[in-house]
Amino acid sequence: MKKLISPAPIVISGGGIAGLSLALYFAKYGVASIILEKASELKEIGAGLQLSPNATRLLEKIDVLKACLEKAALPTQINLINATNNQKIISLPIAQYAKSNNLSQYLTIHRADLQTVLLDAVRAQNQLIDLRLGNEVIAYTNQQQDGYVIQVKKNTGILYDIPTKLLVCADGVWSNLRPEKAVYSGYTAWRTTFLPQKAKHLGLSNYEISVFMDHSQHSVCYPICQGENYNLIMITKEELATSITVPKSNILTFAQDAQWSRWPIFSSLNINYLNQDGIIFIGDAAHSLLPFAAQGAAMAIEDAAKLAVHLCSSETFATRNNLCTYAKKRTQRIKQVKFRGNLNAYAYHAKGIIAKTRDVTMRFMGSNRLLENLNWLYKYDALKL
C-alpha cells in the first residue's frame, strides 16, 4: 500500500494494547499519531492472555511478533476437562491445526510482556508516534469540517488543546467518552500465577492449555514466560457484593493459598464503534468482551489493524461514510465473537444431563471438526478490505 500522509496527527486516547497497536499500524502507513495516556507509567494489569492466529498474524505485520515469541509460550493443544470428575473430554491440537492451515502461531503470553513489546516498538517510531504519558483526554469540541479540538489534562493539572481530524478512544471499558457506561456482567475473574511443578498431579504440561469446566465456575490454565510460569484464571458467576473470597475448587486445591487478584467483570450491553460526532472507539471501549472465547486482546488488535488499513486505503481518509463502513464491518465481526463466547459460557458452566450431553457431543464431533468450526475466527484477515 502507498504510504499516506494525514493532514494532522491522529489522536489516540489510551495506551493499552488497542492504542499502541493502532499507532504502530498508522506508522506503518506513514500516518502520524499522538497517544494520550492518563497513567504516568504504563503498567499492564492482569497476568496472562491468549493470542490466536487471527491476532498473531497482525502482530507480525508490524514487526513485533518475533519479540513476542521470545517471551511467550507456544501451546500444542487445548484440553477440555470435566472438572466434576477430572476427566479429559477431548484435546484440540491447536499448533498442528495452525501449521496445517498455514496460519500464524497460537501463543500465550504475560500481558506485561506484550505491552512491553508494543511499547518498545512505539518508542522506536518516535518520528511518527508521540507518546504522552500522564495526559488524559477529558473532552472534545466538534469543529465539523475542520475536525476536532481535543481537551487534554496533564497529571500536573495543566489543560491544553490539540487539533485533529480524528479522535480514536482506546481507553478501555471505563472510557469517559463512550456513549454508555459499563455494567457488572454477573461474572468475577480470579487470577493468579504459579510454578508448573506445583500442579504436577493434574498432569499439566508447559505446552498445553487446560480448561476445567464446572457448573459453578470454570478455570483456564496455560503457560506464560516461555513455560517457566503458569497463568490461572477462574471465572465465577455471583453477585458483585458477595464475590469477595476465592471460590473453592475440587481440582485446583493447590492454588487455594495462592495470591489471587479479584476482578469483577464489567461490560457494555451494546457494541459502539462510532458516536454521533464521528469519534471512533476500539477495543474494550467499543465492545468489552466477556472472557469466554479468549478473544479480548485479539479483537483489540483486529480493531486497530482494520481501522488503520481501512482509513489509509481511502483517499478521503476519515469521512463519515468511511467511518460508518468500518464500524459496520467490525460490529458484524464482534457479534459473531460474542455469540461464540455466549455458547462457550453455556457449555463451560453446564451441569447434569446438559454437561453429559456436552461431553458426548464433543467426543463424537472429534478434535478436527471442533477446530474446523473455528475457521471463521482463526482464519479471519483483518487487513482485507
mmCIF file of C-alpha atoms in Angstrom:
data_model
loop_
_atom_site.group_PDB
_atom_site.id
_atom_site.type_symbol
_atom_site.label_atom_id
_atom_site.label_comp_id
_atom_site.label_asym_id
_atom_site.label_seq_id
_atom_site.Cartn_x
_atom_site.Cartn_y
_atom_site.Cartn_z
ATOM 1 C CA MET A 1 0.000 0.000 0.000
ATOM 2 C CA LYS A 2 1.183 3.502 -0.796
ATOM 3 C CA LYS A 3 2.078 5.409 2.366
ATOM 4 C CA LEU A 4 -0.316 8.220 3.089
ATOM 5 C CA ILE A 5 0.391 11.471 4.853
ATOM 6 C CA SER A 6 -2.529 12.550 7.029
ATOM 7 C CA PRO A 7 -3.300 16.274 7.345
ATOM 8 C CA ALA A 8 -2.575 16.243 11.099
ATOM 9 C CA PRO A 9 -1.603 13.663 13.717
ATOM 10 C CA ILE A 10 -4.411 11.320 14.712
ATOM 11 C CA VAL A 11 -5.170 11.498 18.431
ATOM 12 C CA ILE A 12 -5.447 8.167 20.254
ATOM 13 C CA SER A 13 -6.821 8.163 23.778
ATOM 14 C CA GLY A 14 -5.346 5.224 25.699
ATOM 15 C CA GLY A 15 -2.000 3.454 25.695
ATOM 16 C CA GLY A 16 -3.129 -0.150 26.130
ATOM 17 C CA ILE A 17 -2.962 -2.990 23.627
ATOM 18 C CA ALA A 18 -5.502 -1.385 21.266
ATOM 19 C CA GLY A 19 -3.993 2.109 21.343
ATOM 20 C CA LEU A 20 -0.373 1.016 20.938
ATOM 21 C CA SER A 21 -1.282 -1.392 18.116
ATOM 22 C CA LEU A 22 -3.224 1.313 16.290
ATOM 23 C CA ALA A 23 -0.352 3.797 16.489
ATOM 24 C CA LEU A 24 2.040 1.173 15.100
ATOM 25 C CA TYR A 25 -0.307 0.380 12.219
ATOM 26 C CA PHE A 26 -0.781 4.055 11.406
ATOM 27 C CA ALA A 27 3.011 4.467 11.423
ATOM 28 C CA LYS A 28 3.280 1.528 9.031
ATOM 29 C CA TYR A 29 1.220 3.545 6.549
ATOM 30 C CA GLY A 30 3.066 6.800 7.212
ATOM 31 C CA VAL A 31 0.372 8.400 9.372
ATOM 32 C CA ALA A 32 1.442 10.326 12.470
ATOM 33 C CA SER A 33 -0.388 9.886 15.754
ATOM 34 C CA ILE A 34 -0.387 11.174 19.316
ATOM 35 C CA ILE A 35 -1.105 8.682 22.101
ATOM 36 C CA LEU A 36 -2.561 10.305 25.209
ATOM 37 C CA GLU A 37 -2.447 8.025 28.264
ATOM 38 C CA LYS A 38 -3.622 9.266 31.649
ATOM 39 C CA ALA A 39 -1.296 6.926 33.590
ATOM 40 C CA SER A 40 2.144 8.350 34.311
ATOM 41 C CA GLU A 41 3.629 4.884 33.840
ATOM 42 C CA LEU A 42 2.307 2.021 31.737
ATOM 43 C CA LYS A 43 1.731 -0.979 33.981
ATOM 44 C CA GLU A 44 -0.392 -3.720 32.478
ATOM 45 C CA ILE A 45 -2.841 -5.289 34.903
ATOM 46 C CA GLY A 46 -3.776 -8.964 34.960
ATOM 47 C CA ALA A 47 -1.485 -11.871 34.281
ATOM 48 C CA GLY A 48 -1.737 -13.739 31.003
ATOM 49 C CA LEU A 49 -3.625 -13.784 27.738
ATOM 50 C CA GLN A 50 -4.074 -15.985 24.704
ATOM 51 C CA LEU A 51 -3.362 -14.751 21.197
ATOM 52 C CA SER A 52 -4.811 -16.854 18.395
ATOM 53 C CA PRO A 53 -3.630 -16.857 14.748
ATOM 54 C CA ASN A 54 -6.023 -14.078 13.706
ATOM 55 C CA ALA A 55 -4.128 -11.777 16.115
ATOM 56 C CA THR A 56 -0.545 -13.030 15.849
ATOM 57 C CA ARG A 57 -0.535 -12.620 12.065
ATOM 58 C CA LEU A 58 -1.346 -8.943 12.636
ATOM 59 C CA LEU A 59 1.494 -8.561 15.134
ATOM 60 C CA GLU A 60 3.837 -9.975 12.501
ATOM 61 C CA LYS A 61 2.809 -7.253 10.038
ATOM 62 C CA ILE A 62 4.028 -4.547 12.449
ATOM 63 C CA ASP A 63 7.246 -6.463 13.189
ATOM 64 C CA VAL A 64 6.574 -7.276 16.844
ATOM 65 C CA LEU A 65 5.707 -10.984 16.678
ATOM 66 C CA LYS A 66 9.331 -12.110 16.869
ATOM 67 C CA ALA A 67 9.849 -10.153 20.098
ATOM 68 C CA CYS A 68 6.601 -11.624 21.486
ATOM 69 C CA LEU A 69 7.744 -15.166 20.702
ATOM 70 C CA GLU A 70 10.893 -14.590 22.734
ATOM 71 C CA LYS A 71 8.682 -14.065 25.813
ATOM 72 C CA ALA A 72 5.685 -16.288 25.058
ATOM 73 C CA ALA A 73 4.797 -19.968 25.205
ATOM 74 C CA LEU A 74 3.529 -21.960 22.225
ATOM 75 C CA PRO A 75 0.909 -24.455 23.425
ATOM 76 C CA THR A 76 0.472 -27.574 21.325
ATOM 77 C CA GLN A 77 -3.074 -28.366 22.395
ATOM 78 C CA ILE A 78 -6.137 -27.220 24.291
ATOM 79 C CA ASN A 79 -7.543 -29.732 26.779
ATOM 80 C CA LEU A 80 -11.239 -29.577 27.650
ATOM 81 C CA ILE A 81 -11.754 -31.213 31.050
ATOM 82 C CA ASN A 82 -14.864 -32.054 33.080
ATOM 83 C CA ALA A 83 -13.872 -30.654 36.465
ATOM 84 C CA THR A 84 -16.568 -32.669 38.265
ATOM 85 C CA ASN A 85 -14.686 -35.931 37.710
ATOM 86 C CA ASN A 86 -11.370 -34.560 36.387
ATOM 87 C CA GLN A 87 -11.852 -36.465 33.135
ATOM 88 C CA LYS A 88 -10.384 -35.126 29.919
ATOM 89 C CA ILE A 89 -13.153 -34.855 27.351
ATOM 90 C CA ILE A 90 -11.065 -34.010 24.294
ATOM 91 C CA SER A 91 -7.800 -32.369 23.241
ATOM 92 C CA LEU A 92 -7.620 -29.890 20.390
ATOM 93 C CA PRO A 93 -4.226 -29.923 18.580
ATOM 94 C CA ILE A 94 -4.097 -26.166 18.097
ATOM 95 C CA ALA A 95 -0.452 -25.979 16.980
ATOM 96 C CA GLN A 96 -0.896 -28.656 14.304
ATOM 97 C CA TYR A 97 -4.139 -27.008 13.188
ATOM 98 C CA ALA A 98 -2.345 -23.681 12.683
ATOM 99 C CA LYS A 99 0.522 -25.333 10.812
ATOM 100 C CA SER A 100 -1.740 -27.425 8.575
ATOM 101 C CA ASN A 101 -3.777 -24.361 7.636
ATOM 102 C CA ASN A 102 -0.713 -22.159 7.058
ATOM 103 C CA LEU A 103 -1.726 -19.860 9.894
ATOM 104 C CA SER A 104 0.349 -17.840 12.308
ATOM 105 C CA GLN A 105 1.168 -19.214 15.756
ATOM 106 C CA TYR A 106 -1.190 -19.620 18.684
ATOM 107 C CA LEU A 107 0.645 -18.254 21.709
ATOM 108 C CA THR A 108 0.130 -17.477 25.375
ATOM 109 C CA ILE A 109 1.932 -14.528 26.932
ATOM 110 C CA HIS A 110 2.053 -12.389 30.039
ATOM 111 C CA ARG A 111 0.125 -9.147 29.499
ATOM 112 C CA ALA A 112 3.051 -7.104 30.747
ATOM 113 C CA ASP A 113 5.357 -8.790 28.213
ATOM 114 C CA LEU A 114 3.031 -7.994 25.310
ATOM 115 C CA GLN A 115 2.670 -4.395 26.416
ATOM 116 C CA THR A 116 6.454 -4.041 26.799
ATOM 117 C CA VAL A 117 6.988 -5.316 23.258
ATOM 118 C CA LEU A 118 4.401 -2.907 21.837
ATOM 119 C CA LEU A 119 5.731 -0.020 23.902
ATOM 120 C CA ASP A 120 9.316 -0.604 22.734
ATOM 121 C CA ALA A 121 8.113 -0.619 19.126
ATOM 122 C CA VAL A 122 6.161 2.608 19.642
ATOM 123 C CA ARG A 123 9.175 4.372 21.146
ATOM 124 C CA ALA A 124 11.279 3.240 18.187
ATOM 125 C CA GLN A 125 8.792 5.068 15.918
ATOM 126 C CA ASN A 126 9.182 8.429 17.679
ATOM 127 C CA GLN A 127 9.218 10.339 14.392
ATOM 128 C CA LEU A 128 5.616 9.321 13.717
ATOM 129 C CA ILE A 129 4.305 8.424 17.177
ATOM 130 C CA ASP A 130 4.183 10.954 20.013
ATOM 131 C CA LEU A 131 3.543 9.045 23.258
ATOM 132 C CA ARG A 132 2.443 11.319 26.106
ATOM 133 C CA LEU A 133 2.053 9.664 29.500
ATOM 134 C CA GLY A 134 0.227 11.485 32.278
ATOM 135 C CA ASN A 135 -2.088 13.142 29.740
ATOM 136 C CA GLU A 136 -5.819 12.441 29.800
ATOM 137 C CA VAL A 137 -8.450 13.245 27.189
ATOM 138 C CA ILE A 138 -11.292 14.884 29.090
ATOM 139 C CA ALA A 139 -13.488 16.310 26.312
ATOM 140 C CA TYR A 140 -13.602 17.366 22.684
ATOM 141 C CA THR A 141 -15.211 20.045 20.556
ATOM 142 C CA ASN A 142 -16.590 19.108 17.155
ATOM 143 C CA GLN A 143 -15.373 21.615 14.557
ATOM 144 C CA GLN A 144 -17.366 19.896 11.763
ATOM 145 C CA GLN A 145 -15.316 20.028 8.533
ATOM 146 C CA ASP A 146 -12.250 21.209 10.433
ATOM 147 C CA GLY A 147 -12.151 18.132 12.656
ATOM 148 C CA TYR A 148 -11.978 18.317 16.447
ATOM 149 C CA VAL A 149 -10.283 20.166 19.227
ATOM 150 C CA ILE A 150 -9.278 17.728 21.961
ATOM 151 C CA GLN A 151 -9.130 18.987 25.545
ATOM 152 C CA VAL A 152 -6.301 17.325 27.473
ATOM 153 C CA LYS A 153 -5.421 17.429 31.151
ATOM 154 C CA LYS A 154 -1.897 16.718 32.370
ATOM 155 C CA ASN A 155 -1.389 14.977 35.705
ATOM 156 C CA THR A 156 0.014 18.307 36.911
ATOM 157 C CA GLY A 157 -3.411 19.859 36.349
ATOM 158 C CA ILE A 158 -2.407 21.881 33.278
ATOM 159 C CA LEU A 159 -5.010 21.951 30.475
ATOM 160 C CA TYR A 160 -4.253 22.285 26.765
ATOM 161 C CA ASP A 161 -5.886 21.664 23.368
ATOM 162 C CA ILE A 162 -4.896 19.554 20.347
ATOM 163 C CA PRO A 163 -6.490 19.972 16.883
ATOM 164 C CA THR A 164 -7.007 16.741 14.930
ATOM 165 C CA LYS A 165 -9.013 15.246 12.088
ATOM 166 C CA LEU A 166 -9.775 12.072 14.045
ATOM 167 C CA LEU A 167 -10.060 11.021 17.683
ATOM 168 C CA VAL A 168 -9.871 7.315 18.497
ATOM 169 C CA CYS A 169 -10.819 6.218 22.012
ATOM 170 C CA ALA A 170 -8.877 3.106 23.012
ATOM 171 C CA ASP A 171 -9.107 3.809 26.726
ATOM 172 C CA GLY A 172 -10.969 0.745 27.900
ATOM 173 C CA VAL A 173 -14.338 -0.126 29.346
ATOM 174 C CA TRP A 174 -14.295 2.972 31.588
ATOM 175 C CA SER A 175 -13.720 5.440 28.750
ATOM 176 C CA ASN A 176 -15.380 8.680 29.809
ATOM 177 C CA LEU A 177 -16.342 9.479 26.205
ATOM 178 C CA ARG A 178 -18.137 6.227 25.371
ATOM 179 C CA PRO A 179 -21.904 6.512 24.722
ATOM 180 C CA GLU A 180 -22.920 4.165 27.557
ATOM 181 C CA LYS A 181 -21.447 3.234 30.905
ATOM 182 C CA ALA A 182 -20.289 -0.273 31.717
ATOM 183 C CA VAL A 183 -22.349 -2.504 33.996
ATOM 184 C CA TYR A 184 -21.426 -5.506 36.105
ATOM 185 C CA SER A 185 -21.711 -8.628 33.948
ATOM 186 C CA GLY A 186 -22.506 -11.025 36.781
ATOM 187 C CA TYR A 187 -19.089 -12.681 36.465
ATOM 188 C CA THR A 188 -15.937 -12.274 38.547
ATOM 189 C CA ALA A 189 -12.445 -13.266 37.399
ATOM 190 C CA TRP A 190 -9.928 -14.559 39.918
ATOM 191 C CA ARG A 191 -6.352 -14.536 38.641
ATOM 192 C CA THR A 192 -3.064 -15.929 39.900
ATOM 193 C CA THR A 193 0.172 -17.432 38.615
ATOM 194 C CA PHE A 194 2.086 -20.487 39.818
ATOM 195 C CA LEU A 195 5.100 -22.622 39.013
ATOM 196 C CA PRO A 196 4.306 -25.650 36.796
ATOM 197 C CA GLN A 197 5.642 -28.202 39.308
ATOM 198 C CA LYS A 198 3.068 -27.059 41.857
ATOM 199 C CA ALA A 199 0.319 -28.817 39.926
ATOM 200 C CA LYS A 200 2.069 -31.967 38.715
ATOM 201 C CA HIS A 201 -0.829 -34.098 39.959
ATOM 202 C CA LEU A 202 -3.032 -32.503 37.286
ATOM 203 C CA GLY A 203 -0.712 -33.617 34.516
ATOM 204 C CA LEU A 204 -0.307 -30.061 33.257
ATOM 205 C CA SER A 205 2.297 -29.552 30.556
ATOM 206 C CA ASN A 206 4.318 -26.489 29.638
ATOM 207 C CA TYR A 207 2.834 -26.862 26.161
ATOM 208 C CA GLU A 208 -0.874 -27.182 26.891
ATOM 209 C CA ILE A 209 -3.889 -25.032 27.686
ATOM 210 C CA SER A 210 -6.304 -26.730 30.097
ATOM 211 C CA VAL A 211 -9.926 -25.669 30.508
ATOM 212 C CA PHE A 212 -11.644 -27.098 33.621
ATOM 213 C CA MET A 213 -15.432 -26.897 33.185
ATOM 214 C CA ASP A 214 -17.817 -26.908 36.142
ATOM 215 C CA HIS A 215 -21.351 -25.587 36.619
ATOM 216 C CA SER A 216 -20.343 -23.133 39.368
ATOM 217 C CA GLN A 217 -17.147 -21.901 37.721
ATOM 218 C CA HIS A 218 -14.652 -22.637 35.016
ATOM 219 C CA SER A 219 -10.877 -22.286 35.129
ATOM 220 C CA VAL A 220 -8.244 -21.927 32.437
ATOM 221 C CA CYS A 221 -4.568 -22.764 32.971
ATOM 222 C CA TYR A 222 -1.846 -22.070 30.446
ATOM 223 C CA PRO A 223 1.908 -21.449 30.318
ATOM 224 C CA ILE A 224 3.446 -17.987 30.052
ATOM 225 C CA CYS A 225 7.039 -16.705 30.149
ATOM 226 C CA GLN A 226 8.219 -19.460 27.784
ATOM 227 C CA GLY A 227 6.668 -22.113 30.016
ATOM 228 C CA GLU A 228 8.522 -21.070 33.141
ATOM 229 C CA ASN A 229 5.314 -19.930 34.814
ATOM 230 C CA TYR A 230 1.617 -20.718 34.622
ATOM 231 C CA ASN A 231 -1.336 -18.389 34.423
ATOM 232 C CA LEU A 232 -4.590 -19.413 36.083
ATOM 233 C CA ILE A 233 -7.907 -17.630 35.719
ATOM 234 C CA MET A 234 -11.102 -18.762 37.429
ATOM 235 C CA ILE A 235 -14.435 -17.330 36.270
ATOM 236 C CA THR A 236 -17.357 -17.472 38.672
ATOM 237 C CA LYS A 237 -20.915 -16.227 38.372
ATOM 238 C CA GLU A 238 -22.028 -14.420 41.518
ATOM 239 C CA GLU A 239 -23.430 -11.237 42.939
ATOM 240 C CA LEU A 240 -20.976 -8.355 42.953
ATOM 241 C CA ALA A 241 -21.299 -7.736 46.686
ATOM 242 C CA THR A 242 -20.630 -11.373 47.621
ATOM 243 C CA SER A 243 -17.677 -12.092 45.306
ATOM 244 C CA ILE A 244 -15.057 -11.283 47.922
ATOM 245 C CA THR A 245 -13.457 -14.634 48.781
ATOM 246 C CA VAL A 246 -11.688 -17.061 46.451
ATOM 247 C CA PRO A 247 -14.120 -19.844 45.468
ATOM 248 C CA LYS A 248 -13.229 -23.412 46.425
ATOM 249 C CA SER A 249 -12.290 -25.854 43.697
ATOM 250 C CA ASN A 250 -12.013 -29.633 43.947
ATOM 251 C CA ILE A 251 -9.469 -29.654 41.133
ATOM 252 C CA LEU A 252 -7.371 -26.564 41.857
ATOM 253 C CA THR A 253 -6.692 -27.221 45.550
ATOM 254 C CA PHE A 254 -3.005 -26.429 45.030
ATOM 255 C CA ALA A 255 -3.920 -22.789 44.298
ATOM 256 C CA GLN A 256 -6.250 -22.118 47.218
ATOM 257 C CA ASP A 257 -3.451 -20.448 49.184
ATOM 258 C CA ALA A 258 -2.061 -18.549 46.200
ATOM 259 C CA GLN A 259 -2.027 -14.772 45.910
ATOM 260 C CA TRP A 260 -5.207 -14.145 43.945
ATOM 261 C CA SER A 261 -6.355 -10.900 42.384
ATOM 262 C CA ARG A 262 -10.092 -10.300 42.113
ATOM 263 C CA TRP A 263 -11.565 -8.619 39.042
ATOM 264 C CA PRO A 264 -15.325 -8.114 38.812
ATOM 265 C CA ILE A 265 -16.011 -8.103 35.077
ATOM 266 C CA PHE A 266 -17.809 -5.055 33.736
ATOM 267 C CA SER A 267 -19.035 -4.861 30.177
ATOM 268 C CA SER A 268 -21.217 -2.801 27.867
ATOM 269 C CA LEU A 269 -24.602 -4.048 26.738
ATOM 270 C CA ASN A 270 -24.124 -2.720 23.205
ATOM 271 C CA ILE A 271 -21.374 -2.514 20.609
ATOM 272 C CA ASN A 272 -20.384 1.106 19.968
ATOM 273 C CA TYR A 273 -17.649 1.778 17.426
ATOM 274 C CA LEU A 274 -18.812 5.237 16.365
ATOM 275 C CA ASN A 275 -20.687 8.034 18.100
ATOM 276 C CA GLN A 276 -22.836 10.745 16.541
ATOM 277 C CA ASP A 277 -19.878 13.146 16.285
ATOM 278 C CA GLY A 278 -17.676 10.729 14.365
ATOM 279 C CA ILE A 279 -15.495 9.670 17.306
ATOM 280 C CA ILE A 280 -14.203 6.113 16.900
ATOM 281 C CA PHE A 281 -13.985 3.589 19.757
ATOM 282 C CA ILE A 282 -11.897 0.416 19.626
ATOM 283 C CA GLY A 283 -11.042 -2.453 21.978
ATOM 284 C CA ASP A 284 -12.878 -2.594 25.289
ATOM 285 C CA ALA A 285 -14.088 0.970 24.772
ATOM 286 C CA ALA A 286 -16.166 -0.361 21.875
ATOM 287 C CA HIS A 287 -17.300 -3.804 22.999
ATOM 288 C CA SER A 288 -15.717 -5.120 26.255
ATOM 289 C CA LEU A 289 -15.994 -8.854 25.529
ATOM 290 C CA LEU A 290 -16.557 -11.358 28.310
ATOM 291 C CA PRO A 291 -13.666 -13.858 28.734
ATOM 292 C CA PHE A 292 -15.322 -16.939 27.236
ATOM 293 C CA ALA A 293 -13.782 -17.008 23.760
ATOM 294 C CA ALA A 294 -10.238 -15.886 24.700
ATOM 295 C CA GLN A 295 -10.531 -13.074 22.142
ATOM 296 C CA GLY A 296 -10.371 -9.843 24.163
ATOM 297 C CA ALA A 297 -6.813 -8.901 23.215
ATOM 298 C CA ALA A 298 -7.182 -10.388 19.740
ATOM 299 C CA MET A 299 -10.217 -8.225 18.954
ATOM 300 C CA ALA A 300 -8.404 -5.109 20.212
ATOM 301 C CA ILE A 301 -5.557 -5.850 17.791
ATOM 302 C CA GLU A 302 -8.007 -6.623 14.980
ATOM 303 C CA ASP A 303 -9.866 -3.356 15.637
ATOM 304 C CA ALA A 304 -6.616 -1.406 15.364
ATOM 305 C CA ALA A 305 -5.342 -3.107 12.219
ATOM 306 C CA LYS A 306 -8.709 -2.911 10.453
ATOM 307 C CA LEU A 307 -9.146 0.781 11.256
ATOM 308 C CA ALA A 308 -5.684 1.719 10.005
ATOM 309 C CA VAL A 309 -5.850 -0.230 6.749
ATOM 310 C CA HIS A 310 -9.444 0.882 6.135
ATOM 311 C CA LEU A 311 -8.676 4.592 6.554
ATOM 312 C CA CYS A 312 -5.302 4.551 4.842
ATOM 313 C CA SER A 313 -6.689 2.772 1.786
ATOM 314 C CA SER A 314 -9.112 5.621 1.150
ATOM 315 C CA GLU A 315 -8.169 8.898 -0.495
ATOM 316 C CA THR A 316 -10.802 10.598 1.646
ATOM 317 C CA PHE A 317 -9.356 9.111 4.872
ATOM 318 C CA ALA A 318 -11.749 9.758 7.797
ATOM 319 C CA THR A 319 -15.003 10.771 6.154
ATOM 320 C CA ARG A 320 -18.270 9.939 7.890
ATOM 321 C CA ASN A 321 -19.177 7.297 5.308
ATOM 322 C CA ASN A 322 -15.749 5.706 5.619
ATOM 323 C CA LEU A 323 -16.013 5.514 9.407
ATOM 324 C CA CYS A 324 -19.557 4.131 9.215
ATOM 325 C CA THR A 325 -18.393 1.357 6.895
ATOM 326 C CA TYR A 326 -15.609 0.447 9.312
ATOM 327 C CA ALA A 327 -17.976 0.436 12.278
ATOM 328 C CA LYS A 328 -20.476 -1.773 10.438
ATOM 329 C CA LYS A 329 -17.840 -4.350 9.471
ATOM 330 C CA ARG A 330 -16.373 -4.541 12.954
ATOM 331 C CA THR A 331 -19.800 -4.727 14.594
ATOM 332 C CA GLN A 332 -20.651 -7.756 12.460
ATOM 333 C CA ARG A 333 -17.387 -9.424 13.468
ATOM 334 C CA ILE A 334 -17.824 -8.721 17.181
ATOM 335 C CA LYS A 335 -21.386 -10.044 17.130
ATOM 336 C CA GLN A 336 -20.016 -13.361 15.856
ATOM 337 C CA VAL A 337 -17.360 -13.458 18.565
ATOM 338 C CA LYS A 338 -19.873 -12.550 21.271
ATOM 339 C CA PHE A 339 -22.194 -15.321 20.102
ATOM 340 C CA ARG A 340 -19.328 -17.810 20.318
ATOM 341 C CA GLY A 341 -18.442 -16.542 23.787
ATOM 342 C CA ASN A 342 -22.034 -16.987 24.952
ATOM 343 C CA LEU A 343 -22.031 -20.526 23.561
ATOM 344 C CA ASN A 344 -18.805 -21.305 25.431
ATOM 345 C CA ALA A 345 -20.212 -19.837 28.652
ATOM 346 C CA TYR A 346 -23.221 -22.138 28.372
ATOM 347 C CA ALA A 347 -21.010 -25.170 27.725
ATOM 348 C CA TYR A 348 -18.371 -24.371 30.352
ATOM 349 C CA HIS A 349 -20.931 -23.892 33.138
ATOM 350 C CA ALA A 350 -23.310 -26.709 32.172
ATOM 351 C CA LYS A 351 -24.441 -29.269 34.751
ATOM 352 C CA GLY A 352 -26.364 -32.514 34.975
ATOM 353 C CA ILE A 353 -27.703 -34.021 31.762
ATOM 354 C CA ILE A 354 -26.629 -30.939 29.777
ATOM 355 C CA ALA A 355 -22.993 -31.431 30.864
ATOM 356 C CA LYS A 356 -23.153 -35.128 29.955
ATOM 357 C CA THR A 357 -24.605 -34.254 26.556
ATOM 358 C CA ARG A 358 -21.825 -31.686 26.076
ATOM 359 C CA ASP A 359 -19.139 -34.271 26.789
ATOM 360 C CA VAL A 360 -20.653 -36.889 24.476
ATOM 361 C CA THR A 361 -21.164 -34.357 21.689
ATOM 362 C CA MET A 362 -17.559 -33.093 21.855
ATOM 363 C CA ARG A 363 -16.170 -36.623 21.707
ATOM 364 C CA PHE A 364 -18.490 -37.532 18.828
ATOM 365 C CA MET A 365 -17.501 -34.481 16.789
ATOM 366 C CA GLY A 366 -13.797 -35.047 17.327
ATOM 367 C CA SER A 367 -10.947 -32.553 17.595
ATOM 368 C CA ASN A 368 -10.565 -31.825 13.887
ATOM 369 C CA ARG A 369 -14.206 -30.965 13.385
ATOM 370 C CA LEU A 370 -14.313 -28.815 16.511
ATOM 371 C CA LEU A 371 -11.322 -26.832 15.254
ATOM 372 C CA GLU A 372 -12.776 -26.553 11.749
ATOM 373 C CA ASN A 373 -15.805 -24.909 13.337
ATOM 374 C CA LEU A 374 -13.430 -22.116 14.376
ATOM 375 C CA ASN A 375 -12.106 -21.433 10.872
ATOM 376 C CA TRP A 376 -14.243 -18.282 10.686
ATOM 377 C CA LEU A 377 -12.445 -16.995 13.786
ATOM 378 C CA TYR A 378 -8.831 -18.030 13.334
ATOM 379 C CA LYS A 379 -8.575 -17.621 9.538
ATOM 380 C CA TYR A 380 -10.031 -14.118 9.551
ATOM 381 C CA ASP A 381 -7.752 -11.488 7.977
ATOM 382 C CA ALA A 382 -8.426 -8.011 9.390
ATOM 383 C CA LEU A 383 -6.208 -6.442 6.728
ATOM 384 C CA LYS A 384 -8.521 -7.447 3.889
ATOM 385 C CA LEU A 385 -10.875 -4.645 2.820
#
